[in-house]
Amino acid sequence: MKKYSLVFFILCFSIIKATAQNTIEQWNHAEINFHHVTSKNPFTDIALSAVFIHEGIPDTMHVDGFYDGNNTFRIRFMPTLLGKWNYTTHSSEAEMDNKKGYIICSTPQSSHHGMIKAGTQQNFIYADGTPFYPLGTTSYAWIYASESRQKETLYSLRKAGFNKLRFCIFPNNSVRELPQSYPYLLLSKDKKATCQYTWDFSRFNTDFFHHLEQCIDSLKNIGVEADIILFTPYDEGLWGFDRMSMENNMRYLHYVVARLSGFSNVWWSMANEWNLIKSKTYSQWIEMTKYVYEQDPYRHLLSIHGGTAKYIDYNLPYFTHASIQDQGPLYNIEGAATVRNIIHKPILFDEVCYEGDHKARWAQLTGEQMLQRIWTGLMGGTYVTHGECFCTGKDYYTGYSFLATGGSFKGTSAQRIKFTLSILKSLPNPLRLADQSWDPMTASAGPNTYFIYFGSEQPTKWKFELPAKNDIWPRLQGNEKFKVDIIDTWNMTVSHYPGVFIVKAKSPKRMTDKDGKMVMLHGKANILLRITRL
């Protein structure tokens, strides 16, 4: 870990006052740093925060500080608006109290679209309004892997084109290679005890968090959102992180939010399979979720993930979107769309089984099946997270699969992610069913663009037919002209089908080609038709 000298901290007693440091690009973070020696517990006994007030637009942010080891306290601020932000610090220690200064927020680079938030049409958008289509994957303990494996993970993510990664802060007991660093300071270890480790839950391991921040920044540098899982059931009593007291839970959440909320690519996932963590009740999960929601000054995306088909009340105001483990709704497009209609927020099916060769049924999908679930969810107006678990040796999943500790992808679906994302980015609007209940096959991407997905079916022809209704956009009236592109989602090809289709009313709800034309296909699976009005 990078070490800082005492001289550096003295020079940077109020780092924002340095001319080179008080201008920061929008959505990056600035820091106000203090060197302060104390005999108190710096994690629990010293309060530090700052109030940031925008000089031109009435906007105020309260940001908590945190202790970062080596007698260093930090307040990390991510400006959300361009212009000048004045700040005043507040602390229980006179040395750090009532310090004033300012930060100039400058225009970000054109490639930086800001923090992602939930859109108004159950989609995801960047702060500047650019659509975001989450095509993510999962690697629970990649931050605990060797340095070379972490680099391999980043290379694999970038090569495949993934833009979101789910991972845990706490270690996973299924990974046989024990971590070298933990979030807390270790007091003792007893191999004979049920819970082998004893921690000082009032003192965090700042070296661990330095590494975690490096991982988050590394993901940001390759365009990947860090979907951080705060609690897991995968401790099984080995370390005791899954059964901390509520007091320790809240202290942990406060520290994590204070440290990490200044990173624009952070998402909060309260838990993975929350219902399997038996030491916490439903009401406690809601209490902790509300706490994170209220503590985060930037309101990062926030959700919670349950076990298979275990849903929570995602319509509570603290949840920005749903993070669901359930493959059932993805056996057809209408199932995904129905969940979307019940939960009036963006829907992420964050676990729909995995491509792999695990002995258990949850990781036995083929690559084609994985890709089909992704496209089925997209057609229904939802988003599906990829997952891969190929087994190596006796430990199968433990420590050697991408799901466990990252590395390289061994399956075939990951190779199709970049192509899938290119199709999504070409859309005028995110997909959703054009006429749900009456047409479970046709999705709309706006007033002039339709998609039809055949999934595992292998049709040799398709009679041109569209619903008259087009979701929130104007209905078809007749005489509209269309062209058709055939997209092979597996072989990653796009071919234009010759001819123009002119529609007429077949019934009050259906439109067909006036001459009854058909689109001839090749009897292959994974075909997507893009139908665009001329």
Short mmCIF file of C-alpha atoms in Angstrom, two decimals:
data_model
loop_
_atom_site.label_atom_id
_atom_site.label_comp_id
_atom_site.label_asym_id
_atom_site.label_seq_id
_atom_site.Cartn_x
_atom_site.Cartn_y
_atom_site.Cartn_z
CA MET A 1 0.00 0.00 0.00
CA LYS A 2 1.10 3.54 -0.76
CA LYS A 3 2.66 5.26 2.24
CA TYR A 4 2.49 8.98 2.92
CA SER A 5 5.02 10.96 4.88
CA LEU A 6 4.22 13.18 7.84
CA VAL A 7 5.67 16.12 5.89
CA PHE A 8 3.13 15.56 3.12
CA PHE A 9 0.24 15.68 5.56
CA ILE A 10 1.51 18.82 7.22
CA LEU A 11 1.82 20.53 3.84
CA CYS A 12 -1.69 19.38 3.00
CA PHE A 13 -3.31 20.36 6.30
CA SER A 14 -5.95 22.01 4.18
CA ILE A 15 -5.20 20.60 0.77
CA ILE A 16 -8.03 22.46 -0.96
CA LYS A 17 -6.23 25.78 -0.35
CA ALA A 18 -3.50 24.72 -2.75
CA THR A 19 -4.24 26.40 -6.09
CA ALA A 20 -3.53 23.25 -8.08
CA GLN A 21 -6.05 21.28 -6.05
CA ASN A 22 -9.11 23.49 -5.62
CA THR A 23 -10.33 22.99 -9.18
CA ILE A 24 -11.82 19.59 -9.91
CA GLU A 25 -13.74 18.21 -12.87
CA GLN A 26 -17.42 17.52 -12.35
CA TRP A 27 -18.04 13.95 -11.05
CA ASN A 28 -14.46 13.54 -9.86
CA HIS A 29 -13.70 14.01 -6.18
CA ALA A 30 -11.71 16.56 -4.23
CA GLU A 31 -10.42 16.00 -0.71
CA ILE A 32 -10.02 18.19 2.33
CA ASN A 33 -7.29 16.51 4.39
CA PHE A 34 -6.24 17.10 7.98
CA HIS A 35 -3.28 15.82 9.95
CA HIS A 36 -4.49 15.38 13.52
CA VAL A 37 -2.89 13.37 16.32
CA THR A 38 -5.27 12.07 18.98
CA SER A 39 -5.34 9.57 21.84
CA LYS A 40 -9.02 8.90 21.13
CA ASN A 41 -10.33 6.20 18.83
CA PRO A 42 -10.25 8.19 15.57
CA PHE A 43 -12.91 5.97 13.96
CA THR A 44 -15.56 6.37 16.66
CA ASP A 45 -14.75 9.28 18.96
CA ILE A 46 -14.13 12.11 16.51
CA ALA A 47 -16.79 13.73 14.35
CA LEU A 48 -15.87 15.43 11.08
CA SER A 49 -18.04 16.74 8.26
CA ALA A 50 -18.41 19.67 5.91
CA VAL A 51 -21.27 21.61 4.38
CA PHE A 52 -20.80 22.52 0.71
CA ILE A 53 -22.91 25.34 -0.70
CA HIS A 54 -23.04 26.13 -4.41
CA GLU A 55 -22.48 29.84 -4.97
CA GLY A 56 -24.79 30.27 -7.96
CA ILE A 57 -27.53 27.64 -7.61
CA PRO A 58 -29.23 27.03 -4.26
CA ASP A 59 -27.78 23.60 -3.53
CA THR A 60 -26.31 22.38 -0.26
CA MET A 61 -24.56 19.10 0.50
CA HIS A 62 -23.61 17.67 3.88
CA VAL A 63 -20.62 15.34 3.52
CA ASP A 64 -19.20 13.23 6.36
CA GLY A 65 -15.47 12.79 6.77
CA PHE A 66 -13.58 9.65 7.77
CA TYR A 67 -10.34 8.57 9.37
CA ASP A 68 -7.82 7.14 6.91
CA GLY A 69 -4.97 6.02 9.14
CA ASN A 70 -1.59 7.66 9.77
CA ASN A 71 -3.23 10.51 11.75
CA THR A 72 -5.08 11.58 8.61
CA PHE A 73 -8.72 12.63 8.37
CA ARG A 74 -10.41 13.24 5.03
CA ILE A 75 -13.57 14.79 3.66
CA ARG A 76 -14.14 13.51 0.13
CA PHE A 77 -16.41 15.66 -2.05
CA MET A 78 -17.78 14.94 -5.54
CA PRO A 79 -19.21 18.14 -7.09
CA THR A 80 -22.44 17.53 -8.99
CA LEU A 81 -22.81 21.05 -10.44
CA LEU A 82 -20.39 23.26 -12.33
CA GLY A 83 -19.20 26.42 -10.61
CA LYS A 84 -17.92 27.43 -7.20
CA TRP A 85 -18.70 25.46 -4.05
CA ASN A 86 -17.93 27.12 -0.70
CA TYR A 87 -17.46 24.85 2.29
CA THR A 88 -17.26 25.02 6.06
CA THR A 89 -16.01 22.09 8.13
CA HIS A 90 -17.54 20.92 11.40
CA SER A 91 -15.69 18.77 13.89
CA SER A 92 -15.57 17.79 17.52
CA GLU A 93 -11.85 18.66 17.35
CA ALA A 94 -11.01 22.38 17.30
CA GLU A 95 -8.11 21.86 14.87
CA MET A 96 -10.52 20.67 12.18
CA ASP A 97 -13.57 22.75 13.02
CA ASN A 98 -14.88 25.80 11.17
CA LYS A 99 -12.31 25.64 8.38
CA LYS A 100 -13.52 27.45 5.27
CA GLY A 101 -12.58 27.25 1.64
CA TYR A 102 -13.95 26.61 -1.80
CA ILE A 103 -13.81 24.20 -4.72
CA ILE A 104 -14.24 25.13 -8.36
CA CYS A 105 -16.06 22.49 -10.36
CA SER A 106 -15.00 22.49 -14.02
CA THR A 107 -16.47 20.85 -17.13
CA PRO A 108 -15.77 17.11 -17.26
CA GLN A 109 -14.14 15.32 -20.17
CA SER A 110 -16.56 14.50 -22.97
CA SER A 111 -16.29 10.80 -22.16
CA HIS A 112 -17.51 11.33 -18.58
CA HIS A 113 -21.30 11.43 -18.49
CA GLY A 114 -21.58 11.61 -14.71
CA MET A 115 -23.19 9.41 -12.12
CA ILE A 116 -25.88 6.95 -13.21
CA LYS A 117 -29.39 7.30 -11.83
CA ALA A 118 -32.84 5.82 -12.37
CA GLY A 119 -34.64 7.35 -15.33
CA THR A 120 -38.30 8.33 -15.55
CA GLN A 121 -39.24 5.44 -17.86
CA GLN A 122 -37.86 2.61 -15.69
CA ASN A 123 -34.47 2.81 -17.35
CA PHE A 124 -31.01 4.00 -16.33
CA ILE A 125 -29.46 7.27 -17.45
CA TYR A 126 -26.25 9.17 -16.82
CA ALA A 127 -26.47 12.55 -15.13
CA ASP A 128 -26.16 14.28 -18.51
CA GLY A 129 -29.17 12.35 -19.87
CA THR A 130 -27.23 9.75 -21.89
CA PRO A 131 -28.94 6.33 -21.67
CA PHE A 132 -27.09 3.62 -19.76
CA TYR A 133 -27.73 -0.02 -20.63
CA PRO A 134 -26.35 -2.20 -17.82
CA LEU A 135 -24.68 -5.32 -19.19
CA GLY A 136 -22.84 -6.54 -16.14
CA THR A 137 -21.41 -9.66 -14.59
CA THR A 138 -20.48 -10.91 -11.11
CA SER A 139 -17.23 -11.76 -9.34
CA TYR A 140 -17.83 -11.90 -5.61
CA ALA A 141 -14.28 -11.95 -4.27
CA TRP A 142 -12.14 -10.57 -7.09
CA ILE A 143 -10.71 -7.86 -4.82
CA TYR A 144 -9.24 -10.65 -2.63
CA ALA A 145 -7.50 -12.42 -5.52
CA SER A 146 -3.81 -12.08 -6.36
CA GLU A 147 -2.65 -8.90 -8.06
CA SER A 148 -2.08 -10.74 -11.33
CA ARG A 149 -5.57 -12.22 -11.25
CA GLN A 150 -7.08 -8.80 -10.56
CA LYS A 151 -5.30 -7.40 -13.61
CA GLU A 152 -6.56 -10.36 -15.60
CA THR A 153 -10.10 -9.62 -14.42
CA LEU A 154 -9.91 -6.00 -15.54
CA TYR A 155 -8.52 -7.04 -18.92
CA SER A 156 -11.31 -9.62 -19.34
CA LEU A 157 -14.04 -7.12 -18.43
CA ARG A 158 -12.73 -4.54 -20.86
CA LYS A 159 -12.25 -7.03 -23.70
CA ALA A 160 -15.77 -8.43 -23.29
CA GLY A 161 -17.36 -4.98 -23.00
CA PHE A 162 -19.08 -5.36 -19.63
CA ASN A 163 -20.06 -2.06 -18.00
CA LYS A 164 -21.02 -3.22 -14.49
CA LEU A 165 -19.45 -5.61 -11.97
CA ARG A 166 -21.11 -6.96 -8.82
CA PHE A 167 -18.67 -7.77 -6.02
CA CYS A 168 -18.50 -7.99 -2.24
CA ILE A 169 -16.64 -6.00 0.38
CA PHE A 170 -16.57 -8.93 2.80
CA PRO A 171 -14.71 -12.13 1.85
CA ASN A 172 -16.37 -15.34 0.68
CA ASN A 173 -15.89 -18.53 2.68
CA SER A 174 -16.26 -20.59 -0.51
CA VAL A 175 -12.92 -19.26 -1.75
CA ARG A 176 -10.28 -21.55 -0.26
CA GLU A 177 -7.42 -19.11 -0.62
CA LEU A 178 -7.78 -17.01 2.51
CA PRO A 179 -7.54 -13.21 2.13
CA GLN A 180 -4.37 -11.38 3.09
CA SER A 181 -6.25 -8.27 4.22
CA TYR A 182 -9.63 -7.65 5.84
CA PRO A 183 -11.91 -4.64 6.44
CA TYR A 184 -11.25 -4.69 10.22
CA LEU A 185 -8.20 -4.86 12.44
CA LEU A 186 -7.57 -8.44 13.53
CA LEU A 187 -7.14 -9.03 17.28
CA SER A 188 -6.67 -12.80 17.38
CA LYS A 189 -7.26 -16.04 15.54
CA ASP A 190 -8.26 -19.38 17.08
CA LYS A 191 -8.52 -22.31 14.65
CA LYS A 192 -10.36 -24.36 17.26
CA ALA A 193 -13.17 -21.85 17.72
CA THR A 194 -16.40 -21.89 15.71
CA CYS A 195 -15.81 -18.29 14.74
CA GLN A 196 -12.05 -18.37 14.31
CA TYR A 197 -11.36 -14.64 14.11
CA THR A 198 -11.70 -11.89 16.70
CA TRP A 199 -11.88 -8.34 15.36
CA ASP A 200 -11.86 -4.86 16.72
CA PHE A 201 -15.13 -3.77 15.15
CA SER A 202 -14.44 -0.20 16.22
CA ARG A 203 -11.33 0.09 14.05
CA PHE A 204 -11.17 -0.36 10.30
CA ASN A 205 -8.20 -1.57 8.30
CA THR A 206 -7.40 1.46 6.18
CA ASP A 207 -4.93 -0.50 4.00
CA PHE A 208 -7.81 -2.74 2.95
CA PHE A 209 -9.91 0.27 2.00
CA HIS A 210 -7.04 1.86 0.07
CA HIS A 211 -6.95 -1.29 -2.04
CA LEU A 212 -10.73 -1.33 -2.42
CA GLU A 213 -10.62 2.26 -3.69
CA GLN A 214 -7.92 1.35 -6.18
CA CYS A 215 -10.19 -1.42 -7.49
CA ILE A 216 -13.12 0.99 -7.84
CA ASP A 217 -10.93 3.47 -9.71
CA SER A 218 -9.56 0.72 -11.94
CA LEU A 219 -13.12 -0.22 -12.90
CA LYS A 220 -13.97 3.41 -13.56
CA ASN A 221 -10.98 3.73 -15.86
CA ILE A 222 -12.37 0.99 -18.12
CA GLY A 223 -15.97 2.24 -17.99
CA VAL A 224 -17.30 -0.27 -15.46
CA GLU A 225 -19.76 0.54 -12.66
CA ALA A 226 -18.85 -0.87 -9.24
CA ASP A 227 -22.00 -2.54 -7.86
CA ILE A 228 -20.76 -3.01 -4.30
CA ILE A 229 -22.40 -5.73 -2.18
CA LEU A 230 -22.34 -4.58 1.45
CA PHE A 231 -23.37 -7.79 3.26
CA THR A 232 -23.28 -11.48 2.29
CA PRO A 233 -24.29 -14.86 3.77
CA TYR A 234 -21.04 -16.46 2.58
CA ASP A 235 -19.18 -16.03 5.84
CA GLU A 236 -20.86 -19.00 7.53
CA GLY A 237 -19.42 -17.94 10.84
CA LEU A 238 -15.75 -18.24 9.86
CA TRP A 239 -15.05 -14.53 10.24
CA GLY A 240 -18.25 -13.34 11.90
CA PHE A 241 -18.94 -10.49 9.47
CA ASP A 242 -22.37 -11.96 8.74
CA ARG A 243 -23.48 -11.75 12.36
CA MET A 244 -22.26 -8.37 13.59
CA SER A 245 -24.46 -6.41 15.96
CA MET A 246 -26.68 -3.67 14.59
CA GLU A 247 -24.39 -1.12 16.24
CA ASN A 248 -21.43 -2.51 14.28
CA ASN A 249 -23.52 -2.79 11.11
CA MET A 250 -24.42 0.89 11.30
CA ARG A 251 -20.84 1.97 12.08
CA TYR A 252 -19.65 -0.06 9.08
CA LEU A 253 -22.26 1.48 6.79
CA HIS A 254 -21.41 4.98 7.97
CA TYR A 255 -17.72 4.46 7.30
CA VAL A 256 -18.21 2.85 3.89
CA VAL A 257 -20.60 5.54 2.68
CA ALA A 258 -18.31 8.33 3.93
CA ARG A 259 -15.31 6.79 2.13
CA LEU A 260 -16.85 5.57 -1.11
CA SER A 261 -19.78 7.83 -1.96
CA GLY A 262 -17.38 10.29 -3.57
CA PHE A 263 -16.75 7.80 -6.40
CA SER A 264 -19.12 8.42 -9.30
CA ASN A 265 -19.22 4.78 -10.46
CA VAL A 266 -20.37 3.31 -7.14
CA TRP A 267 -23.71 1.51 -6.74
CA TRP A 268 -24.94 0.20 -3.38
CA SER A 269 -26.28 -3.35 -3.07
CA MET A 270 -27.29 -3.82 0.55
CA ALA A 271 -26.81 -7.57 0.35
CA ASN A 272 -26.52 -10.60 -1.83
CA GLU A 273 -29.25 -13.08 -0.89
CA TRP A 274 -30.33 -10.99 2.09
CA ASN A 275 -32.85 -13.59 3.26
CA LEU A 276 -30.06 -16.15 3.80
CA ILE A 277 -28.35 -13.93 6.40
CA LYS A 278 -30.26 -15.27 9.38
CA SER A 279 -28.80 -12.84 11.91
CA LYS A 280 -30.74 -9.91 10.41
CA THR A 281 -34.49 -9.38 10.26
CA TYR A 282 -36.56 -7.92 7.46
CA SER A 283 -37.13 -4.72 9.44
CA GLN A 284 -33.40 -4.40 10.08
CA TRP A 285 -32.70 -4.61 6.34
CA ILE A 286 -35.16 -1.81 5.74
CA GLU A 287 -33.63 0.22 8.57
CA MET A 288 -30.11 -0.20 7.16
CA THR A 289 -31.24 0.59 3.63
CA LYS A 290 -32.91 3.78 4.83
CA TYR A 291 -29.71 4.70 6.67
CA VAL A 292 -27.55 4.34 3.53
CA TYR A 293 -30.12 6.32 1.54
CA GLU A 294 -30.05 9.16 4.06
CA GLN A 295 -26.27 9.14 4.60
CA ASP A 296 -25.32 9.24 0.92
CA PRO A 297 -25.30 12.93 -0.12
CA TYR A 298 -25.23 12.01 -3.83
CA ARG A 299 -27.99 9.37 -3.77
CA HIS A 300 -26.14 6.66 -5.63
CA LEU A 301 -28.17 3.80 -7.04
CA LEU A 302 -29.32 1.58 -4.18
CA SER A 303 -30.95 -1.85 -4.09
CA ILE A 304 -30.87 -5.24 -2.36
CA HIS A 305 -30.63 -8.76 -3.81
CA GLY A 306 -32.54 -11.75 -2.43
CA GLY A 307 -32.37 -15.50 -2.87
CA THR A 308 -34.20 -17.16 -5.74
CA ALA A 309 -37.66 -15.60 -6.18
CA LYS A 310 -37.34 -13.84 -2.80
CA TYR A 311 -38.66 -10.35 -3.44
CA ILE A 312 -38.57 -7.37 -1.10
CA ASP A 313 -40.75 -4.26 -1.29
CA TYR A 314 -38.75 -2.50 -4.00
CA ASN A 315 -41.37 0.24 -4.23
CA LEU A 316 -40.12 1.67 -0.93
CA PRO A 317 -38.60 5.11 -1.59
CA TYR A 318 -35.09 4.06 -0.52
CA PHE A 319 -34.67 1.61 -3.41
CA THR A 320 -33.78 3.18 -6.75
CA HIS A 321 -34.19 -0.08 -8.68
CA ALA A 322 -34.87 -3.78 -8.20
CA SER A 323 -32.02 -6.30 -8.02
CA ILE A 324 -33.67 -9.69 -8.47
CA GLN A 325 -32.52 -13.31 -8.43
CA ASP A 326 -35.17 -15.17 -10.41
CA GLN A 327 -34.90 -16.89 -13.76
CA GLY A 328 -38.63 -17.76 -13.86
CA PRO A 329 -39.82 -14.48 -15.41
CA LEU A 330 -37.26 -14.88 -18.22
CA TYR A 331 -38.70 -18.00 -19.81
CA ASN A 332 -40.65 -15.58 -21.98
CA ILE A 333 -40.62 -11.86 -22.73
CA GLU A 334 -43.98 -11.22 -21.13
CA GLY A 335 -42.76 -12.58 -17.78
CA ALA A 336 -40.03 -9.95 -17.61
CA ALA A 337 -42.48 -7.24 -18.66
CA THR A 338 -44.95 -8.31 -15.97
CA VAL A 339 -42.35 -7.87 -13.22
CA ARG A 340 -41.66 -4.44 -14.69
CA ASN A 341 -45.35 -3.56 -14.39
CA ILE A 342 -45.48 -4.65 -10.75
CA ILE A 343 -42.29 -2.88 -9.65
CA HIS A 344 -42.43 0.62 -11.08
CA LYS A 345 -38.68 1.10 -11.13
CA PRO A 346 -35.80 -0.09 -13.31
CA ILE A 347 -35.51 -3.88 -13.11
CA LEU A 348 -32.20 -5.74 -12.96
CA PHE A 349 -32.36 -9.51 -12.94
CA ASP A 350 -28.98 -9.73 -11.25
CA GLU A 351 -28.92 -13.51 -11.14
CA VAL A 352 -30.69 -15.80 -13.60
CA CYS A 353 -28.44 -18.87 -13.16
CA TYR A 354 -24.97 -19.04 -14.66
CA GLU A 355 -23.27 -20.32 -17.75
CA GLY A 356 -21.05 -23.11 -16.48
CA ASP A 357 -20.50 -26.74 -15.59
CA HIS A 358 -21.19 -26.72 -11.87
CA LYS A 359 -22.69 -29.89 -10.41
CA ALA A 360 -25.59 -27.84 -9.04
CA ARG A 361 -28.36 -26.72 -11.37
CA TRP A 362 -27.77 -23.00 -10.81
CA ALA A 363 -24.68 -22.99 -13.05
CA GLN A 364 -25.46 -25.31 -15.95
CA LEU A 365 -26.58 -22.89 -18.67
CA THR A 366 -25.04 -23.01 -22.11
CA GLY A 367 -23.69 -19.80 -23.56
CA GLU A 368 -26.69 -19.57 -25.88
CA GLN A 369 -29.11 -19.95 -22.98
CA MET A 370 -27.33 -17.20 -21.07
CA LEU A 371 -27.51 -14.84 -24.03
CA GLN A 372 -31.17 -15.73 -24.63
CA ARG A 373 -32.05 -14.76 -21.06
CA ILE A 374 -30.27 -11.44 -21.51
CA TRP A 375 -32.23 -10.66 -24.70
CA THR A 376 -35.53 -11.91 -23.26
CA GLY A 377 -35.12 -9.48 -20.37
CA LEU A 378 -34.16 -6.62 -22.67
CA MET A 379 -37.21 -7.16 -24.87
CA GLY A 380 -39.44 -6.94 -21.79
CA GLY A 381 -37.95 -3.61 -20.75
CA THR A 382 -35.65 -5.05 -18.08
CA TYR A 383 -31.93 -5.81 -17.77
CA VAL A 384 -30.16 -9.09 -17.08
CA THR A 385 -26.78 -9.64 -15.46
CA HIS A 386 -24.46 -12.21 -17.03
CA GLY A 387 -22.77 -14.80 -14.85
CA GLU A 388 -20.17 -17.51 -15.40
CA CYS A 389 -19.09 -20.42 -13.21
CA PHE A 390 -16.87 -23.02 -14.85
CA CYS A 391 -15.32 -25.48 -12.42
CA THR A 392 -11.66 -26.30 -12.11
CA GLY A 393 -10.44 -29.25 -10.08
CA LYS A 394 -11.93 -30.47 -6.83
CA ASP A 395 -12.71 -26.98 -5.63
CA TYR A 396 -14.97 -26.41 -8.67
CA TYR A 397 -16.33 -22.91 -8.02
CA THR A 398 -14.16 -22.09 -5.05
CA GLY A 399 -11.48 -19.70 -6.11
CA TYR A 400 -11.13 -20.67 -9.74
CA SER A 401 -14.28 -19.53 -11.54
CA PHE A 402 -14.93 -15.98 -12.68
CA LEU A 403 -17.92 -15.89 -10.33
CA ALA A 404 -15.60 -16.46 -7.39
CA THR A 405 -12.41 -14.53 -8.02
CA GLY A 406 -12.50 -13.26 -11.59
CA GLY A 407 -9.74 -13.96 -14.06
CA SER A 408 -10.56 -14.94 -17.63
CA PHE A 409 -13.90 -15.97 -19.08
CA LYS A 410 -14.09 -19.61 -20.10
CA GLY A 411 -17.60 -19.56 -21.56
CA THR A 412 -19.02 -18.30 -24.83
CA SER A 413 -21.70 -15.78 -23.85
CA ALA A 414 -19.23 -13.15 -22.61
CA GLN A 415 -17.87 -12.91 -26.16
CA ARG A 416 -21.28 -11.57 -27.29
CA ILE A 417 -21.62 -8.74 -24.77
CA LYS A 418 -19.81 -6.05 -26.76
CA PHE A 419 -21.97 -6.76 -29.82
CA THR A 420 -25.14 -6.76 -27.70
CA LEU A 421 -24.21 -3.41 -26.20
CA SER A 422 -23.57 -1.97 -29.67
CA ILE A 423 -27.15 -2.84 -30.66
CA LEU A 424 -28.53 -1.25 -27.50
CA LYS A 425 -26.50 1.94 -27.93
CA SER A 426 -27.91 2.32 -31.44
CA LEU A 427 -31.47 2.48 -30.11
CA PRO A 428 -33.34 5.79 -30.07
CA ASN A 429 -34.91 4.71 -26.74
CA PRO A 430 -34.64 1.73 -24.37
CA LEU A 431 -36.74 -1.30 -25.34
CA ARG A 432 -40.10 -2.29 -23.87
CA LEU A 433 -43.11 -4.20 -25.16
CA ALA A 434 -45.16 -2.21 -27.67
CA ASP A 435 -48.51 -3.73 -26.70
CA GLN A 436 -48.12 -5.87 -23.62
CA SER A 437 -50.68 -8.65 -23.03
CA TRP A 438 -51.83 -8.43 -26.65
CA ASP A 439 -48.39 -8.90 -28.21
CA PRO A 440 -45.70 -10.61 -26.10
CA MET A 441 -43.24 -10.69 -29.02
CA THR A 442 -42.83 -7.12 -30.27
CA ALA A 443 -40.78 -4.52 -28.44
CA SER A 444 -40.57 -0.84 -29.27
CA ALA A 445 -37.62 1.52 -29.12
CA GLY A 446 -39.57 4.64 -30.03
CA PRO A 447 -42.03 5.92 -32.62
CA ASN A 448 -40.20 4.38 -35.58
CA THR A 449 -38.34 1.30 -34.35
CA TYR A 450 -39.57 -2.19 -33.44
CA PHE A 451 -37.80 -5.41 -32.48
CA ILE A 452 -38.96 -9.02 -32.61
CA TYR A 453 -36.88 -11.70 -30.88
CA PHE A 454 -37.25 -15.43 -31.57
CA GLY A 455 -34.85 -16.71 -28.89
CA SER A 456 -34.48 -20.50 -29.07
CA GLU A 457 -37.07 -20.77 -31.85
CA GLN A 458 -35.72 -21.46 -35.35
CA PRO A 459 -38.23 -20.00 -37.82
CA THR A 460 -37.72 -20.23 -41.56
CA LYS A 461 -40.04 -17.30 -42.28
CA TRP A 462 -41.96 -14.51 -40.57
CA LYS A 463 -45.07 -12.85 -41.90
CA PHE A 464 -44.67 -9.08 -41.52
CA GLU A 465 -47.03 -8.00 -38.76
CA LEU A 466 -46.90 -5.34 -36.02
CA PRO A 467 -49.20 -4.21 -33.24
CA ALA A 468 -51.12 -1.00 -33.98
CA LYS A 469 -50.31 0.23 -30.49
CA ASN A 470 -46.77 1.46 -29.83
CA ASP A 471 -46.53 1.86 -26.08
CA ILE A 472 -46.46 5.62 -25.27
CA TRP A 473 -45.83 6.65 -28.88
CA PRO A 474 -48.38 7.26 -31.68
CA ARG A 475 -50.27 4.27 -33.06
CA LEU A 476 -49.75 3.04 -36.58
CA GLN A 477 -52.41 4.37 -38.94
CA GLY A 478 -51.59 2.53 -42.17
CA ASN A 479 -49.38 3.21 -45.21
CA GLU A 480 -46.24 3.54 -43.05
CA LYS A 481 -43.18 2.09 -44.79
CA PHE A 482 -40.63 -0.11 -43.05
CA LYS A 483 -37.35 -1.87 -43.67
CA VAL A 484 -36.13 -5.01 -41.87
CA ASP A 485 -32.66 -5.94 -40.60
CA ILE A 486 -31.89 -9.50 -39.50
CA ILE A 487 -29.61 -9.56 -36.46
CA ASP A 488 -27.97 -12.84 -35.51
CA THR A 489 -27.28 -12.20 -31.84
CA TRP A 490 -25.07 -15.29 -31.51
CA ASN A 491 -22.96 -15.01 -34.65
CA MET A 492 -22.96 -11.21 -34.24
CA THR A 493 -24.03 -10.27 -37.75
CA VAL A 494 -26.48 -7.71 -39.13
CA SER A 495 -27.92 -8.13 -42.62
CA HIS A 496 -30.46 -5.95 -44.42
CA TYR A 497 -33.48 -7.81 -45.81
CA PRO A 498 -34.34 -6.59 -49.31
CA GLY A 499 -37.60 -4.82 -49.98
CA VAL A 500 -39.93 -2.31 -48.35
CA PHE A 501 -42.99 -3.22 -46.28
CA ILE A 502 -46.09 -1.00 -46.34
CA VAL A 503 -48.60 -1.66 -43.57
CA LYS A 504 -52.38 -1.74 -43.53
CA ALA A 505 -54.88 -2.57 -40.79
CA LYS A 506 -55.52 -6.27 -40.32
CA SER A 507 -57.73 -5.70 -37.26
CA PRO A 508 -58.17 -2.87 -34.74
CA LYS A 509 -55.07 -4.07 -32.91
CA ARG A 510 -52.90 -5.47 -35.73
CA MET A 511 -51.11 -4.16 -38.79
CA THR A 512 -49.76 -6.29 -41.62
CA ASP A 513 -48.02 -5.77 -44.95
CA LYS A 514 -50.56 -4.70 -47.56
CA ASP A 515 -49.35 -7.43 -49.95
CA GLY A 516 -48.90 -10.10 -47.28
CA LYS A 517 -45.11 -10.14 -47.67
CA MET A 518 -42.93 -12.39 -45.55
CA VAL A 519 -39.37 -12.23 -44.29
CA MET A 520 -37.52 -15.43 -45.18
CA LEU A 521 -35.18 -16.67 -42.44
CA HIS A 522 -32.58 -19.43 -42.19
CA GLY A 523 -34.07 -21.62 -39.47
CA LYS A 524 -31.52 -20.56 -36.85
CA ALA A 525 -31.94 -19.67 -33.19
CA ASN A 526 -31.04 -16.33 -31.58
CA ILE A 527 -32.49 -14.19 -34.37
CA LEU A 528 -33.57 -10.61 -33.69
CA LEU A 529 -35.48 -8.55 -36.24
CA ARG A 530 -35.04 -4.78 -36.28
CA ILE A 531 -37.95 -3.10 -38.05
CA THR A 532 -37.39 0.56 -38.83
CA ARG A 533 -39.80 3.05 -40.35
CA LEU A 534 -38.52 4.76 -43.48
#
